[in-house]
Amino acid sequence: MVITTTNAVEGKKVIAYKGIVFGEVISGINFIKDFTAGISDFFGGRSKTYESELIEARINALRELEERAYGLGANAVIGVKIDYETLGQNNGMLMVTASGTAVVVE
């Protein structure tokens, strides 16, 4: 399945619109991850702990988006947008949402 941020798939014609699809993932950041990220924050540098959590959440959101599009009979998702938010008490939860338009292309 083609998943793209553009509004078309180059060289392909959209022959059917199946609807807007979403993939949502909410991931908790536990105490250990928070502690190790705090060390990176204190000494400076990148937090590999948070980065890996963010990457995993994004991959899962896109996978869910693809599964929902496939369930509608689509073979592509165009206009994909990914949003990131923090939720919960002390911002202890990470939410990644992927959205786009499920389509059938030739």
Short mmCIF file of N, CA, C and O in Angstrom, two decimals:
data_model
loop_
_atom_site.label_atom_id
_atom_site.label_comp_id
_atom_site.label_asym_id
_atom_site.label_seq_id
_atom_site.Cartn_x
_atom_site.Cartn_y
_atom_site.Cartn_z
N MET A 1 0.84 -1.18 0.00
CA MET A 1 0.00 0.00 0.00
C MET A 1 0.89 1.24 0.00
O MET A 1 1.85 1.31 0.75
N VAL A 2 0.53 2.20 -0.85
CA VAL A 2 1.24 3.46 -0.91
C VAL A 2 0.67 4.39 0.16
O VAL A 2 -0.54 4.57 0.25
N ILE A 3 1.56 4.95 0.97
CA ILE A 3 1.17 5.94 1.97
C ILE A 3 2.03 7.17 1.72
O ILE A 3 3.25 7.09 1.76
N THR A 4 1.36 8.31 1.46
CA THR A 4 2.11 9.50 1.08
C THR A 4 1.50 10.77 1.69
O THR A 4 0.30 10.83 1.91
N THR A 5 2.35 11.75 1.91
CA THR A 5 1.87 13.04 2.40
C THR A 5 1.35 13.92 1.28
O THR A 5 0.70 14.93 1.54
N THR A 6 1.61 13.55 0.05
CA THR A 6 1.14 14.33 -1.09
C THR A 6 -0.34 14.03 -1.36
O THR A 6 -0.88 13.06 -0.85
N ASN A 7 -0.97 14.86 -2.18
CA ASN A 7 -2.38 14.69 -2.48
C ASN A 7 -2.65 13.78 -3.67
O ASN A 7 -3.79 13.69 -4.13
N ALA A 8 -1.62 13.15 -4.17
CA ALA A 8 -1.76 12.23 -5.30
C ALA A 8 -0.59 11.26 -5.26
O ALA A 8 0.41 11.48 -4.57
N VAL A 9 -0.74 10.16 -6.01
CA VAL A 9 0.36 9.22 -6.19
C VAL A 9 0.86 9.44 -7.60
O VAL A 9 0.11 9.25 -8.57
N GLU A 10 2.10 9.88 -7.71
CA GLU A 10 2.64 10.23 -9.03
C GLU A 10 2.50 9.08 -10.02
O GLU A 10 2.83 7.93 -9.71
N GLY A 11 1.97 9.41 -11.19
CA GLY A 11 1.81 8.43 -12.23
C GLY A 11 0.58 7.55 -12.09
O GLY A 11 0.35 6.65 -12.89
N LYS A 12 -0.21 7.77 -11.04
CA LYS A 12 -1.41 6.97 -10.80
C LYS A 12 -2.63 7.89 -10.76
O LYS A 12 -2.54 9.04 -10.36
N LYS A 13 -3.75 7.36 -11.19
CA LYS A 13 -5.00 8.12 -11.16
C LYS A 13 -5.87 7.60 -10.02
O LYS A 13 -6.05 6.38 -9.88
N VAL A 14 -6.40 8.52 -9.21
CA VAL A 14 -7.33 8.13 -8.15
C VAL A 14 -8.66 7.80 -8.81
O VAL A 14 -9.24 8.62 -9.52
N ILE A 15 -9.13 6.57 -8.61
CA ILE A 15 -10.40 6.16 -9.22
C ILE A 15 -11.53 6.03 -8.20
O ILE A 15 -12.69 5.95 -8.59
N ALA A 16 -11.19 6.03 -6.90
CA ALA A 16 -12.24 5.96 -5.88
C ALA A 16 -11.70 6.52 -4.56
O ALA A 16 -10.55 6.24 -4.19
N TYR A 17 -12.53 7.29 -3.91
CA TYR A 17 -12.23 7.79 -2.57
C TYR A 17 -13.01 6.94 -1.57
O TYR A 17 -14.22 6.79 -1.69
N LYS A 18 -12.31 6.39 -0.59
CA LYS A 18 -12.93 5.49 0.38
C LYS A 18 -13.22 6.16 1.72
O LYS A 18 -13.91 5.62 2.55
N GLY A 19 -12.64 7.33 1.95
CA GLY A 19 -12.90 8.05 3.19
C GLY A 19 -11.64 8.38 3.96
O GLY A 19 -10.54 7.95 3.62
N ILE A 20 -11.83 9.15 5.01
CA ILE A 20 -10.73 9.54 5.88
C ILE A 20 -10.45 8.40 6.85
O ILE A 20 -11.37 7.81 7.41
N VAL A 21 -9.18 8.11 7.02
CA VAL A 21 -8.77 7.05 7.95
C VAL A 21 -7.79 7.62 8.97
O VAL A 21 -7.09 8.59 8.71
N PHE A 22 -7.77 6.98 10.13
CA PHE A 22 -6.91 7.41 11.23
C PHE A 22 -6.17 6.21 11.81
O PHE A 22 -6.66 5.09 11.76
N GLY A 23 -5.03 6.49 12.37
CA GLY A 23 -4.31 5.54 13.19
C GLY A 23 -3.89 6.28 14.44
O GLY A 23 -3.26 7.34 14.36
N GLU A 24 -4.29 5.78 15.60
CA GLU A 24 -3.96 6.45 16.86
C GLU A 24 -3.21 5.50 17.78
O GLU A 24 -3.59 4.34 17.91
N VAL A 25 -2.20 6.03 18.42
CA VAL A 25 -1.44 5.26 19.40
C VAL A 25 -1.21 6.15 20.61
O VAL A 25 -0.78 7.30 20.47
N ILE A 26 -1.51 5.62 21.78
CA ILE A 26 -1.20 6.32 23.03
C ILE A 26 -0.24 5.44 23.79
O ILE A 26 -0.53 4.28 24.06
N SER A 27 0.89 6.01 24.12
CA SER A 27 1.96 5.25 24.75
C SER A 27 2.36 5.91 26.06
O SER A 27 2.54 7.13 26.12
N GLY A 28 2.50 5.10 27.09
CA GLY A 28 2.92 5.62 28.39
C GLY A 28 4.43 5.66 28.51
O GLY A 28 5.13 4.79 28.02
N ILE A 29 4.91 6.71 29.14
CA ILE A 29 6.34 6.82 29.43
C ILE A 29 6.50 6.47 30.91
O ILE A 29 6.05 7.19 31.78
N ASN A 30 7.14 5.34 31.17
CA ASN A 30 7.24 4.89 32.56
C ASN A 30 8.36 5.61 33.32
O ASN A 30 9.13 6.38 32.76
N PHE A 31 8.43 5.34 34.59
CA PHE A 31 9.38 6.02 35.47
C PHE A 31 10.82 5.84 35.02
O PHE A 31 11.59 6.79 35.02
N ILE A 32 11.20 4.65 34.62
CA ILE A 32 12.59 4.39 34.21
C ILE A 32 12.94 5.22 32.98
O ILE A 32 13.99 5.86 32.92
N LYS A 33 12.06 5.21 31.98
CA LYS A 33 12.31 5.99 30.77
C LYS A 33 12.37 7.48 31.10
O LYS A 33 13.20 8.21 30.57
N ASP A 34 11.48 7.93 31.97
CA ASP A 34 11.46 9.33 32.36
C ASP A 34 12.75 9.70 33.09
O ASP A 34 13.32 10.77 32.88
N PHE A 35 13.23 8.81 33.94
CA PHE A 35 14.45 9.06 34.69
C PHE A 35 15.67 9.17 33.77
O PHE A 35 16.46 10.11 33.87
N THR A 36 15.79 8.22 32.83
CA THR A 36 16.95 8.25 31.93
C THR A 36 16.88 9.46 30.98
O THR A 36 17.90 10.04 30.64
N ALA A 37 15.67 9.84 30.59
CA ALA A 37 15.53 11.03 29.75
C ALA A 37 15.91 12.27 30.54
O ALA A 37 16.50 13.21 30.01
N GLY A 38 15.58 12.29 31.83
CA GLY A 38 15.94 13.42 32.68
C GLY A 38 17.45 13.58 32.80
O GLY A 38 17.96 14.70 32.87
N ILE A 39 18.17 12.48 32.80
CA ILE A 39 19.64 12.54 32.85
C ILE A 39 20.17 13.20 31.58
O ILE A 39 21.05 14.06 31.64
N SER A 40 19.62 12.82 30.42
CA SER A 40 20.02 13.44 29.16
C SER A 40 19.72 14.93 29.17
O SER A 40 20.50 15.74 28.68
N ASP A 41 18.57 15.28 29.73
CA ASP A 41 18.17 16.68 29.81
C ASP A 41 19.14 17.46 30.70
O ASP A 41 19.55 18.58 30.37
N PHE A 42 19.55 16.87 31.80
CA PHE A 42 20.45 17.53 32.74
C PHE A 42 21.83 17.76 32.13
O PHE A 42 22.40 18.83 32.24
N PHE A 43 22.36 16.73 31.48
CA PHE A 43 23.70 16.82 30.92
C PHE A 43 23.72 17.33 29.48
O PHE A 43 24.78 17.59 28.93
N GLY A 44 22.57 17.44 28.88
CA GLY A 44 22.50 17.89 27.49
C GLY A 44 22.53 16.70 26.55
O GLY A 44 22.87 15.59 26.92
N GLY A 45 22.15 16.95 25.34
CA GLY A 45 22.16 15.88 24.33
C GLY A 45 20.78 15.34 24.06
O GLY A 45 19.79 15.78 24.62
N ARG A 46 20.75 14.36 23.19
CA ARG A 46 19.49 13.77 22.75
C ARG A 46 19.05 12.68 23.71
O ARG A 46 19.87 11.99 24.29
N SER A 47 17.74 12.52 23.82
CA SER A 47 17.19 11.46 24.65
C SER A 47 16.81 10.29 23.75
O SER A 47 15.75 10.28 23.13
N LYS A 48 17.69 9.31 23.68
CA LYS A 48 17.41 8.12 22.86
C LYS A 48 16.18 7.38 23.38
O LYS A 48 15.46 6.75 22.62
N THR A 49 15.93 7.47 24.68
CA THR A 49 14.77 6.81 25.28
C THR A 49 13.48 7.35 24.69
O THR A 49 12.63 6.61 24.23
N TYR A 50 13.32 8.68 24.71
CA TYR A 50 12.11 9.29 24.17
C TYR A 50 12.05 9.15 22.65
O TYR A 50 10.99 8.94 22.08
N GLU A 51 13.19 9.27 21.99
CA GLU A 51 13.21 9.15 20.54
C GLU A 51 12.74 7.77 20.10
O GLU A 51 11.95 7.65 19.17
N SER A 52 13.21 6.72 20.75
CA SER A 52 12.80 5.37 20.36
C SER A 52 11.32 5.15 20.65
O SER A 52 10.63 4.49 19.87
N GLU A 53 10.82 5.71 21.73
CA GLU A 53 9.39 5.61 22.04
C GLU A 53 8.56 6.33 20.98
O GLU A 53 7.52 5.83 20.53
N LEU A 54 9.02 7.49 20.56
CA LEU A 54 8.33 8.27 19.54
C LEU A 54 8.33 7.56 18.19
O LEU A 54 7.30 7.49 17.51
N ILE A 55 9.46 7.00 17.82
CA ILE A 55 9.57 6.26 16.55
C ILE A 55 8.64 5.06 16.55
O ILE A 55 7.91 4.82 15.58
N GLU A 56 8.62 4.31 17.63
CA GLU A 56 7.76 3.13 17.72
C GLU A 56 6.28 3.52 17.65
O GLU A 56 5.49 2.88 16.95
N ALA A 57 5.91 4.60 18.33
CA ALA A 57 4.51 5.06 18.30
C ALA A 57 4.12 5.50 16.89
O ALA A 57 3.02 5.20 16.42
N ARG A 58 5.01 6.20 16.19
CA ARG A 58 4.73 6.65 14.83
C ARG A 58 4.56 5.46 13.88
O ARG A 58 3.63 5.42 13.07
N ILE A 59 5.43 4.48 13.97
CA ILE A 59 5.34 3.28 13.14
C ILE A 59 4.02 2.57 13.38
O ILE A 59 3.34 2.16 12.44
N ASN A 60 3.62 2.45 14.63
CA ASN A 60 2.38 1.77 14.96
C ASN A 60 1.16 2.54 14.49
O ASN A 60 0.17 1.95 14.03
N ALA A 61 1.20 3.87 14.57
CA ALA A 61 0.08 4.70 14.09
C ALA A 61 -0.07 4.55 12.58
O ALA A 61 -1.19 4.42 12.07
N LEU A 62 1.03 4.54 11.86
CA LEU A 62 0.97 4.37 10.40
C LEU A 62 0.50 2.96 10.02
O LEU A 62 -0.24 2.79 9.06
N ARG A 63 0.91 1.97 10.79
CA ARG A 63 0.48 0.59 10.55
C ARG A 63 -1.05 0.49 10.75
O ARG A 63 -1.75 -0.14 9.95
N GLU A 64 -1.55 1.12 11.80
CA GLU A 64 -2.99 1.11 12.06
C GLU A 64 -3.75 1.85 10.96
O GLU A 64 -4.81 1.39 10.51
N LEU A 65 -3.22 2.97 10.51
CA LEU A 65 -3.81 3.72 9.40
C LEU A 65 -3.91 2.84 8.16
O LEU A 65 -4.95 2.77 7.51
N GLU A 66 -2.85 2.14 7.85
CA GLU A 66 -2.81 1.25 6.69
C GLU A 66 -3.84 0.13 6.82
O GLU A 66 -4.55 -0.18 5.86
N GLU A 67 -3.95 -0.47 7.99
CA GLU A 67 -4.91 -1.55 8.20
C GLU A 67 -6.34 -1.06 8.01
O GLU A 67 -7.17 -1.74 7.41
N ARG A 68 -6.64 0.13 8.50
CA ARG A 68 -7.99 0.68 8.36
C ARG A 68 -8.30 1.01 6.90
O ARG A 68 -9.41 0.80 6.43
N ALA A 69 -7.31 1.53 6.18
CA ALA A 69 -7.51 1.82 4.76
C ALA A 69 -7.73 0.53 3.99
O ALA A 69 -8.62 0.45 3.13
N TYR A 70 -6.96 -0.47 4.28
CA TYR A 70 -7.10 -1.77 3.63
C TYR A 70 -8.50 -2.35 3.88
O TYR A 70 -9.12 -2.91 2.98
N GLY A 71 -8.99 -2.17 5.10
CA GLY A 71 -10.32 -2.64 5.45
C GLY A 71 -11.43 -1.97 4.65
O GLY A 71 -12.51 -2.53 4.48
N LEU A 72 -11.15 -0.77 4.15
CA LEU A 72 -12.11 -0.06 3.31
C LEU A 72 -11.97 -0.41 1.83
O LEU A 72 -12.70 0.11 0.99
N GLY A 73 -10.98 -1.23 1.50
CA GLY A 73 -10.75 -1.60 0.11
C GLY A 73 -9.81 -0.67 -0.63
O GLY A 73 -9.74 -0.71 -1.85
N ALA A 74 -9.07 0.16 0.09
CA ALA A 74 -8.14 1.10 -0.53
C ALA A 74 -6.80 0.42 -0.81
O ALA A 74 -6.44 -0.57 -0.16
N ASN A 75 -6.07 0.98 -1.77
CA ASN A 75 -4.71 0.51 -2.01
C ASN A 75 -3.68 1.63 -1.86
O ASN A 75 -2.52 1.47 -2.16
N ALA A 76 -4.16 2.78 -1.36
CA ALA A 76 -3.26 3.91 -1.08
C ALA A 76 -3.93 4.85 -0.07
O ALA A 76 -5.15 4.86 0.08
N VAL A 77 -3.09 5.62 0.62
CA VAL A 77 -3.57 6.67 1.51
C VAL A 77 -2.80 7.93 1.13
O VAL A 77 -1.57 7.94 1.12
N ILE A 78 -3.54 8.98 0.80
CA ILE A 78 -2.91 10.24 0.37
C ILE A 78 -3.18 11.33 1.41
O ILE A 78 -4.07 11.21 2.24
N GLY A 79 -2.39 12.39 1.34
CA GLY A 79 -2.56 13.53 2.23
C GLY A 79 -2.33 13.18 3.69
O GLY A 79 -2.97 13.74 4.58
N VAL A 80 -1.39 12.30 3.96
CA VAL A 80 -1.16 11.84 5.33
C VAL A 80 -0.53 12.95 6.17
O VAL A 80 0.39 13.65 5.74
N LYS A 81 -1.05 13.08 7.38
CA LYS A 81 -0.54 14.04 8.36
C LYS A 81 -0.33 13.29 9.66
O LYS A 81 -1.15 12.45 10.03
N ILE A 82 0.76 13.60 10.35
CA ILE A 82 1.05 12.97 11.63
C ILE A 82 1.12 14.06 12.70
O ILE A 82 1.82 15.07 12.51
N ASP A 83 0.40 13.83 13.80
CA ASP A 83 0.39 14.78 14.91
C ASP A 83 0.90 14.09 16.17
O ASP A 83 0.68 12.89 16.37
N TYR A 84 1.56 14.87 17.02
CA TYR A 84 2.09 14.38 18.28
C TYR A 84 1.54 15.24 19.41
O TYR A 84 1.51 16.46 19.29
N GLU A 85 1.11 14.61 20.49
CA GLU A 85 0.59 15.32 21.66
C GLU A 85 1.04 14.61 22.92
O GLU A 85 1.32 13.40 22.89
N THR A 86 1.09 15.34 24.01
CA THR A 86 1.31 14.72 25.31
C THR A 86 0.00 14.80 26.08
O THR A 86 -0.76 15.76 25.95
N LEU A 87 -0.27 13.77 26.86
CA LEU A 87 -1.51 13.66 27.61
C LEU A 87 -1.23 13.21 29.03
O LEU A 87 -0.13 12.76 29.35
N GLY A 88 -2.26 13.26 29.83
CA GLY A 88 -2.20 12.68 31.17
C GLY A 88 -1.55 13.59 32.19
O GLY A 88 -1.03 14.65 31.89
N GLN A 89 -1.61 13.10 33.41
CA GLN A 89 -1.01 13.82 34.52
C GLN A 89 0.50 13.93 34.30
O GLN A 89 1.16 12.96 33.97
N ASN A 90 1.03 15.11 34.43
CA ASN A 90 2.46 15.38 34.22
C ASN A 90 2.92 15.03 32.81
O ASN A 90 4.08 14.70 32.60
N ASN A 91 2.01 15.06 31.85
CA ASN A 91 2.33 14.75 30.46
C ASN A 91 3.03 13.41 30.31
O ASN A 91 3.96 13.26 29.52
N GLY A 92 2.58 12.41 31.05
CA GLY A 92 3.21 11.10 31.06
C GLY A 92 2.81 10.17 29.94
O GLY A 92 3.26 9.03 29.89
N MET A 93 1.94 10.65 29.04
CA MET A 93 1.49 9.81 27.92
C MET A 93 1.80 10.53 26.62
O MET A 93 1.67 11.75 26.52
N LEU A 94 2.17 9.77 25.61
CA LEU A 94 2.46 10.31 24.29
C LEU A 94 1.40 9.79 23.33
O LEU A 94 1.13 8.59 23.28
N MET A 95 0.76 10.70 22.58
CA MET A 95 -0.22 10.29 21.59
C MET A 95 0.28 10.67 20.21
O MET A 95 0.70 11.80 19.97
N VAL A 96 0.25 9.70 19.30
CA VAL A 96 0.61 9.94 17.91
C VAL A 96 -0.62 9.59 17.08
O VAL A 96 -1.18 8.50 17.22
N THR A 97 -1.04 10.53 16.24
CA THR A 97 -2.19 10.32 15.37
C THR A 97 -1.76 10.52 13.92
O THR A 97 -1.14 11.52 13.59
N ALA A 98 -2.08 9.54 13.08
CA ALA A 98 -1.84 9.65 11.65
C ALA A 98 -3.21 9.68 10.97
O ALA A 98 -4.09 8.88 11.30
N SER A 99 -3.39 10.59 10.03
CA SER A 99 -4.66 10.68 9.31
C SER A 99 -4.39 10.91 7.82
O SER A 99 -3.35 11.45 7.45
N GLY A 100 -5.32 10.47 7.01
CA GLY A 100 -5.19 10.66 5.57
C GLY A 100 -6.45 10.19 4.87
O GLY A 100 -7.42 9.78 5.51
N THR A 101 -6.45 10.27 3.56
CA THR A 101 -7.60 9.86 2.75
C THR A 101 -7.29 8.53 2.07
O THR A 101 -6.31 8.42 1.32
N ALA A 102 -8.13 7.54 2.36
CA ALA A 102 -7.98 6.22 1.75
C ALA A 102 -8.55 6.28 0.33
O ALA A 102 -9.66 6.77 0.14
N VAL A 103 -7.77 5.82 -0.64
CA VAL A 103 -8.19 5.87 -2.03
C VAL A 103 -7.82 4.58 -2.75
O VAL A 103 -7.02 3.79 -2.26
N VAL A 104 -8.43 4.42 -3.92
CA VAL A 104 -8.04 3.36 -4.84
C VAL A 104 -7.39 4.03 -6.01
O VAL A 104 -7.95 4.97 -6.60
N VAL A 105 -6.17 3.61 -6.35
CA VAL A 105 -5.47 4.15 -7.51
C VAL A 105 -5.28 3.05 -8.54
O VAL A 105 -5.24 1.87 -8.20
N GLU A 106 -5.17 3.46 -9.81
CA GLU A 106 -4.95 2.49 -10.89
C GLU A 106 -3.55 1.94 -10.83
O GLU A 106 -2.61 2.61 -10.49
#
